[in-house]
mmCIF file of C-alpha atoms in Angstrom:
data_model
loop_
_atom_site.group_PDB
_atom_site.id
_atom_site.type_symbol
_atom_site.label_atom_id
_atom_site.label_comp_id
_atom_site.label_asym_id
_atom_site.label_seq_id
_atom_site.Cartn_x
_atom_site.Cartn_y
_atom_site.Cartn_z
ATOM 1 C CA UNK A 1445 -0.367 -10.121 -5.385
ATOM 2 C CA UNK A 1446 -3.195 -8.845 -3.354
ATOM 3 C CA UNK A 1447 -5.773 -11.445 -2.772
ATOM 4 C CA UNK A 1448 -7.103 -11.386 -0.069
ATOM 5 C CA UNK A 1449 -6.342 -7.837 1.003
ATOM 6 C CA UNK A 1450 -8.976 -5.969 2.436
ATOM 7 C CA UNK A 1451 -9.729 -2.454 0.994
ATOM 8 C CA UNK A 1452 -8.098 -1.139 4.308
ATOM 9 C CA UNK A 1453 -5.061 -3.421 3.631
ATOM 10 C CA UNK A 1454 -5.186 -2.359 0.134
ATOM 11 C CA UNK A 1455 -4.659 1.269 1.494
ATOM 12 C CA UNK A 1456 -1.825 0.516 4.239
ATOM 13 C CA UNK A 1457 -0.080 -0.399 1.286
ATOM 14 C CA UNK A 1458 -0.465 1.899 -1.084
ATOM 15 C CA UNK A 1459 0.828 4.598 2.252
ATOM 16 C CA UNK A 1460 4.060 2.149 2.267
ATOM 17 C CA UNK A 1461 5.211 2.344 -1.230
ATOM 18 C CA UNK A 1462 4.198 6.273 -0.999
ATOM 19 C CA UNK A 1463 6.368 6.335 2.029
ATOM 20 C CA UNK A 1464 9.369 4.906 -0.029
ATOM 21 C CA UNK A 1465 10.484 7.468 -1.984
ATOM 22 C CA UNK A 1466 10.406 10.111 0.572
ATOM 23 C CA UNK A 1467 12.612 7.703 2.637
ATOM 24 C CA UNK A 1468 15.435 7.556 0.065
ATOM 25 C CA UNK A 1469 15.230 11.447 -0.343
ATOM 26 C CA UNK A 1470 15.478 11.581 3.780
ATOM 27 C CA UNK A 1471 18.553 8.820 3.734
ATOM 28 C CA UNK A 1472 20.319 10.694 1.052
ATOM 29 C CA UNK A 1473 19.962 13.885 2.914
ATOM 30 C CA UNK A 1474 21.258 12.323 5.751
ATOM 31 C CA UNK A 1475 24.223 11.137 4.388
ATOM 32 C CA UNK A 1476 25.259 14.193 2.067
ATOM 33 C CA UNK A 1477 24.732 16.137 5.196
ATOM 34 C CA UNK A 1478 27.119 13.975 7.746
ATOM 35 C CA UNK A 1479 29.760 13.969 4.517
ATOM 36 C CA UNK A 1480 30.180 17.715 4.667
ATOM 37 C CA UNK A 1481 30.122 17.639 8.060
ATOM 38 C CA UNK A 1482 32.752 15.230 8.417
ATOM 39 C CA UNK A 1483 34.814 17.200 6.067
ATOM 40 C CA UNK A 1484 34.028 20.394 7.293
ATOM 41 C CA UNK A 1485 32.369 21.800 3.868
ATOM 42 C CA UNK A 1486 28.993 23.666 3.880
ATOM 43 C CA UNK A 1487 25.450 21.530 4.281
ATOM 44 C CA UNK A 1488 24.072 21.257 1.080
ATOM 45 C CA UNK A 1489 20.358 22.744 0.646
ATOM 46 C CA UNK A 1490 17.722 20.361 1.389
ATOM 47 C CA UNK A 1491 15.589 18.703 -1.338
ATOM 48 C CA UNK A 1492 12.014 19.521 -1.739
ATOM 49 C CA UNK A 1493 8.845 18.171 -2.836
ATOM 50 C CA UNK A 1494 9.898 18.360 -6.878
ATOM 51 C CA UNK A 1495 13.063 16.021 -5.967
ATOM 52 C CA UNK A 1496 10.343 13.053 -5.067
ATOM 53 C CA UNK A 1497 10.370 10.682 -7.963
ATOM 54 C CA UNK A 1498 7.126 9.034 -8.667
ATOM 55 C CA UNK A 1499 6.186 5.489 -7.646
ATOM 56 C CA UNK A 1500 7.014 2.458 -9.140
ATOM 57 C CA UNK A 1501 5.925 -1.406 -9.282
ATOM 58 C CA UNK A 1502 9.367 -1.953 -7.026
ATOM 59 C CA UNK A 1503 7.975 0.694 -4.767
ATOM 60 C CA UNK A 1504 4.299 -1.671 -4.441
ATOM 61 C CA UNK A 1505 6.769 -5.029 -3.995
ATOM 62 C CA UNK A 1506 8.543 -3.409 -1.638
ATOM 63 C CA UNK A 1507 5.457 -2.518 0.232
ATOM 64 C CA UNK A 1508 3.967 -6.147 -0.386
ATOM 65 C CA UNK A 1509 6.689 -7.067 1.783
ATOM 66 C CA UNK A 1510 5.856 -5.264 4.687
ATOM 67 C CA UNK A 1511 2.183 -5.474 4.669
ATOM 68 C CA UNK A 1512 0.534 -8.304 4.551
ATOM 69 C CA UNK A 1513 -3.530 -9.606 4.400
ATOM 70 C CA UNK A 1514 -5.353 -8.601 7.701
ATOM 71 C CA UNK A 1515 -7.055 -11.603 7.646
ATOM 72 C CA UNK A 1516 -5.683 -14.760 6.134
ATOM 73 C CA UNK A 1517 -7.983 -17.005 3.437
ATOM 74 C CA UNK A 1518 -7.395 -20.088 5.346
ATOM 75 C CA UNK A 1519 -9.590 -18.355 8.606
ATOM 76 C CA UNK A 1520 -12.476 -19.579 9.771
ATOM 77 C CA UNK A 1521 -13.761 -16.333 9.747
ATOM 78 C CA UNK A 1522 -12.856 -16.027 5.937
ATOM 79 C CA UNK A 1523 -14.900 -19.019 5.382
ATOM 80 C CA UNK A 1524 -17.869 -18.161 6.789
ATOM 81 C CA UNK A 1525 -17.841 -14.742 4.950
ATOM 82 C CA UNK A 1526 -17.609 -16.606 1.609
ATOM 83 C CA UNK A 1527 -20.419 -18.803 2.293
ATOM 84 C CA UNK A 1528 -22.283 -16.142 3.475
ATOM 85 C CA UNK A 1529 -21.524 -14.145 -0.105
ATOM 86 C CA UNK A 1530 -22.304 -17.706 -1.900
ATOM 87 C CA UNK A 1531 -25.653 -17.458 -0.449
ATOM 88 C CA UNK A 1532 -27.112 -14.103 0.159
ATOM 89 C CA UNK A 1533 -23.935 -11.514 -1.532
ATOM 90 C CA UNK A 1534 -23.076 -11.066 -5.056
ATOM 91 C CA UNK A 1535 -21.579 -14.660 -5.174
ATOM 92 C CA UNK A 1536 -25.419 -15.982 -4.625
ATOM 93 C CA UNK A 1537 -28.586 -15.360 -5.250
ATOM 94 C CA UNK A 1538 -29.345 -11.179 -5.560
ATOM 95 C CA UNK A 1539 -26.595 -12.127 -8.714
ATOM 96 C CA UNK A 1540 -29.107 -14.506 -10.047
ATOM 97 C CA UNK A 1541 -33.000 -12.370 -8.940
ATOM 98 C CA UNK A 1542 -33.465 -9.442 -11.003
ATOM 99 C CA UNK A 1543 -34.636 -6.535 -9.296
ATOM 100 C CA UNK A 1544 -38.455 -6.613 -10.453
ATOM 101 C CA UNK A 1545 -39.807 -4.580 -7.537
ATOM 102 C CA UNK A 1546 -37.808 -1.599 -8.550
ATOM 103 C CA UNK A 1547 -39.509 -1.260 -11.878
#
């Protein structure tokens, strides 16, 4: 789902789907609170941290949706940087030389 995501892409979506459940708790605040105003009861205690329920995949699709590759695979940017890895990164040729100096 995430090729081509950049590790800071990577992270903008992992604070998305993190974001997601504290949104529902926030809605459904929200509306419990304008229901008992509207029919004049008390306003029901707010939730708190232990009401959060954890992540899910959904959360992560959800977040996919809204957050997409900084940079797309098609660039011409993109294609320089993997012939650039081909030749000199871990694509290339420091995959292929062993590190003899070091020993």
């Amino acid at each position: 789902m995430t090729d081509g995501y950049s590790g800071s892409d990577l992270k903008n979506l992992c604070v998305t789907a993190a974001h997601r459940p504290i949104r529902e708790i926030l809605e459904k605040e929200k509306k419990e609170r304008s229901v008992a105003q509207a029919e004049n009861r008390p306003m029901p205690q707010l939730y708190n941290s232990t009401d959060i329920r954890p992540l899910n995949m959904n959360d992560f699709k959800t977040g996919h949706e809204q957050v997409c590759a900084s940079v797309s695979s098609d660039s011409s940017n993109m294609n320089e940087l993997q012939q650039w890895n081909e030749l000199y990164g871990e694509g290339g040729s420091r995959k292929k030389t062993s590190l003899s100096y070091f020993m």
